[in-house]
Every structure is written in C-alpha cells, then in structure tokens.
Amino acid sequence: MATTGVDAPGRAQIGAKTLRTDRWWLEPLITFVVLTLFVVYSAWRVFMNKYYYSTPYVSLFYSPCLAVNCVEGAEPGGPFGEWWKLSPSLLIAWIPLTFRFTCYYYRKAYFRSFWLSPPACAVAEPHGKYTGERRFPLIVNNFHRYAFYLALVLNVVLTIDAVMAFRNYDGTWAHVGVGSLILTANAVALWLYTLSCHSCRNAVGGRITHFSKHPVRYQMWTLVSKLNTQHMRWAWVSLFTVVLADFWVLLVASHTITGSWV
Ligand code: FES
C-alpha cells in the first residue's frame, strides 16, 4: 500500500492526472529529445577514436589525451597504455558526463522528462512511491561535489586548449580561425556553467558561521550566488557549445572542411 506520493494520506484524491490545459508536456518533451541526442552524440564521439585532433585544435572529449595510442599532436600522449584499444576518450569523458548527469539542474530536467517524476508542476507522476536518491542508480548523484572539483581541473585544460587554438602551424601565434573562436566560447561557457554550480556556491560559502569574519569568501559567495541564478542557462548554453566545439574539430580533422579560415 502506498504511503507516499499522490496516494499518500492527506492528499486530495483527484482522479485526473492533471487539471492543466496548457501544453505542459512540451518542455519535458523537448528536454527528452535534446538530452537523448546529446547522449547519443557523446557516445558516438567517445567510441569513434579518430578525428579528434587537427593542429591547432583538439576535441574536448579527448583532452587531455592520456593514452599512448593518441594521435600525434594530441597531448600529453601517455602514461596509460593502449586503453582497451577502444578509445583514449574513455579515460576523460566520464568526468564531464558525470558532472552533468549529477548536476542539480539536470536532475530536475531528466527527472521530469525521463522519469516523469513528476513530468511538470501539478501533473501526477505515474510512480506509486518515491525512494529519492538513496539507492542505485540515483545514489551516484551524491558524487556531484567531487565531480565539480574534477571538472575544475578539466576546465583549466580546456582553457589551455583554447589558448593553443591561436597558434599557427609553425608554432607562431596569431592564428585566428573559426575553430579558435568556437573553442574559446566553449571554454568561457564551461567556466560559467561550472562556477555557477550549486556545489561551487557551497564550496566557497558553506560551513561558515559568520560571513563578517570571512570577507573574501563572502565576496566570492556573492559573485557565485549571482552566477548561480543563471545556472540553468549556462547548463544549456555549454551543452550546445560542447557539441559545436567537438563537431568543428571533427569536421576539420576529417578534412570535411578545409582552408585557412577554419
Ligand atoms: S549544480 Fe549543476 S553543475 Fe553543479
């Protein structure tokens, strides 16, 4: 017998799943389609194991490239062996994907669009009971604060990649291609997404009894709190810049597009 959820004692007994007449299903449907496409694209690129480097660009799914079988130019190229002979991306891509999967905003998004728990405000969910995030698989969401620190490290690497995207083939600087600008925009979007994270807000301002005794942390907390109000926006913007940045590297590395402007 259910003791929680819509059938819990004390809840109004309404037969209809919802009394809403607007298109409440549109947002979860769009979220479902976009996130599904992102997961499929990411998996495709992670296991592709080619077209991830073309001087001076490297795909973020393969950076840093830590296996000895990385293509020439993708740094640092080791210390790991020929990683399952599948793809060196397997060593790296799990970090940003875990960071996104456990993100507080994305939880809301996929709880609504995939779990239908609930699909929208004032719409009953199909589940009879709620076990929260105390069991597998959703218990892994508690890893988010650690994924945040790993994502910070990756952001530093991707920022370096964006700077290196302004190098010429001969090693001199001042190369400016569309890829340089895309990788830079992606690095900026990823920093804004990461620094607006709820775990970041807790890291800089949590566990303090008196802000007055920690003025620097108070300033940082104030700044992160402002960013945090836009976290959903940066979650979506960075999702698209990630795909765009990787897809551009794919096009250049596979010689689908050529020219000094790329
Ligand atoms: S809450 Fe979204 S990245 Fe941390």
Coordinates of N, CA and C and ligand atoms in Angstrom, one line a residue, residues 99 103-105 144 193 197-199 231, ligand 1:
F99 N 29.7 14.9 -14.3 CA 29.4 16.2 -13.8 C 28.0 16.7 -14.2
C103 N 24.4 16.9 -12.0 CA 24.1 18.4 -11.8 C 22.7 18.5 -11.2
Y104 N 22.5 19.4 -10.3 CA 21.2 19.6 -9.7 C 20.2 20.1 -10.7
Y105 N 20.6 20.9 -11.6 CA 19.7 21.4 -12.6 C 19.3 20.2 -13.6
H144 N 28.3 14.4 -6.9 CA 28.4 15.7 -7.7 C 29.5 16.6 -7.2
Y193 N 29.3 27.7 -16.5 CA 28.5 26.6 -16.1 C 29.0 26.0 -14.8
C197 N 27.7 26.5 -10.4 CA 27.3 25.2 -9.8 C 26.9 25.4 -8.4
H198 N 25.9 24.7 -7.9 CA 25.5 24.7 -6.5 C 26.6 24.3 -5.6
S199 N 27.4 23.3 -6.0 CA 28.5 22.8 -5.2 C 29.6 23.8 -5.1
H231 N 22.2 29.4 -13.6 CA 22.8 28.1 -13.8 C 22.2 27.3 -14.9
Ligands
FES1 S1 24.5 22.0 -9.8 FE1 24.7 22.0 -12.0 S2 26.8 21.7 -12.3 FE2 26.6 21.6 -10.1

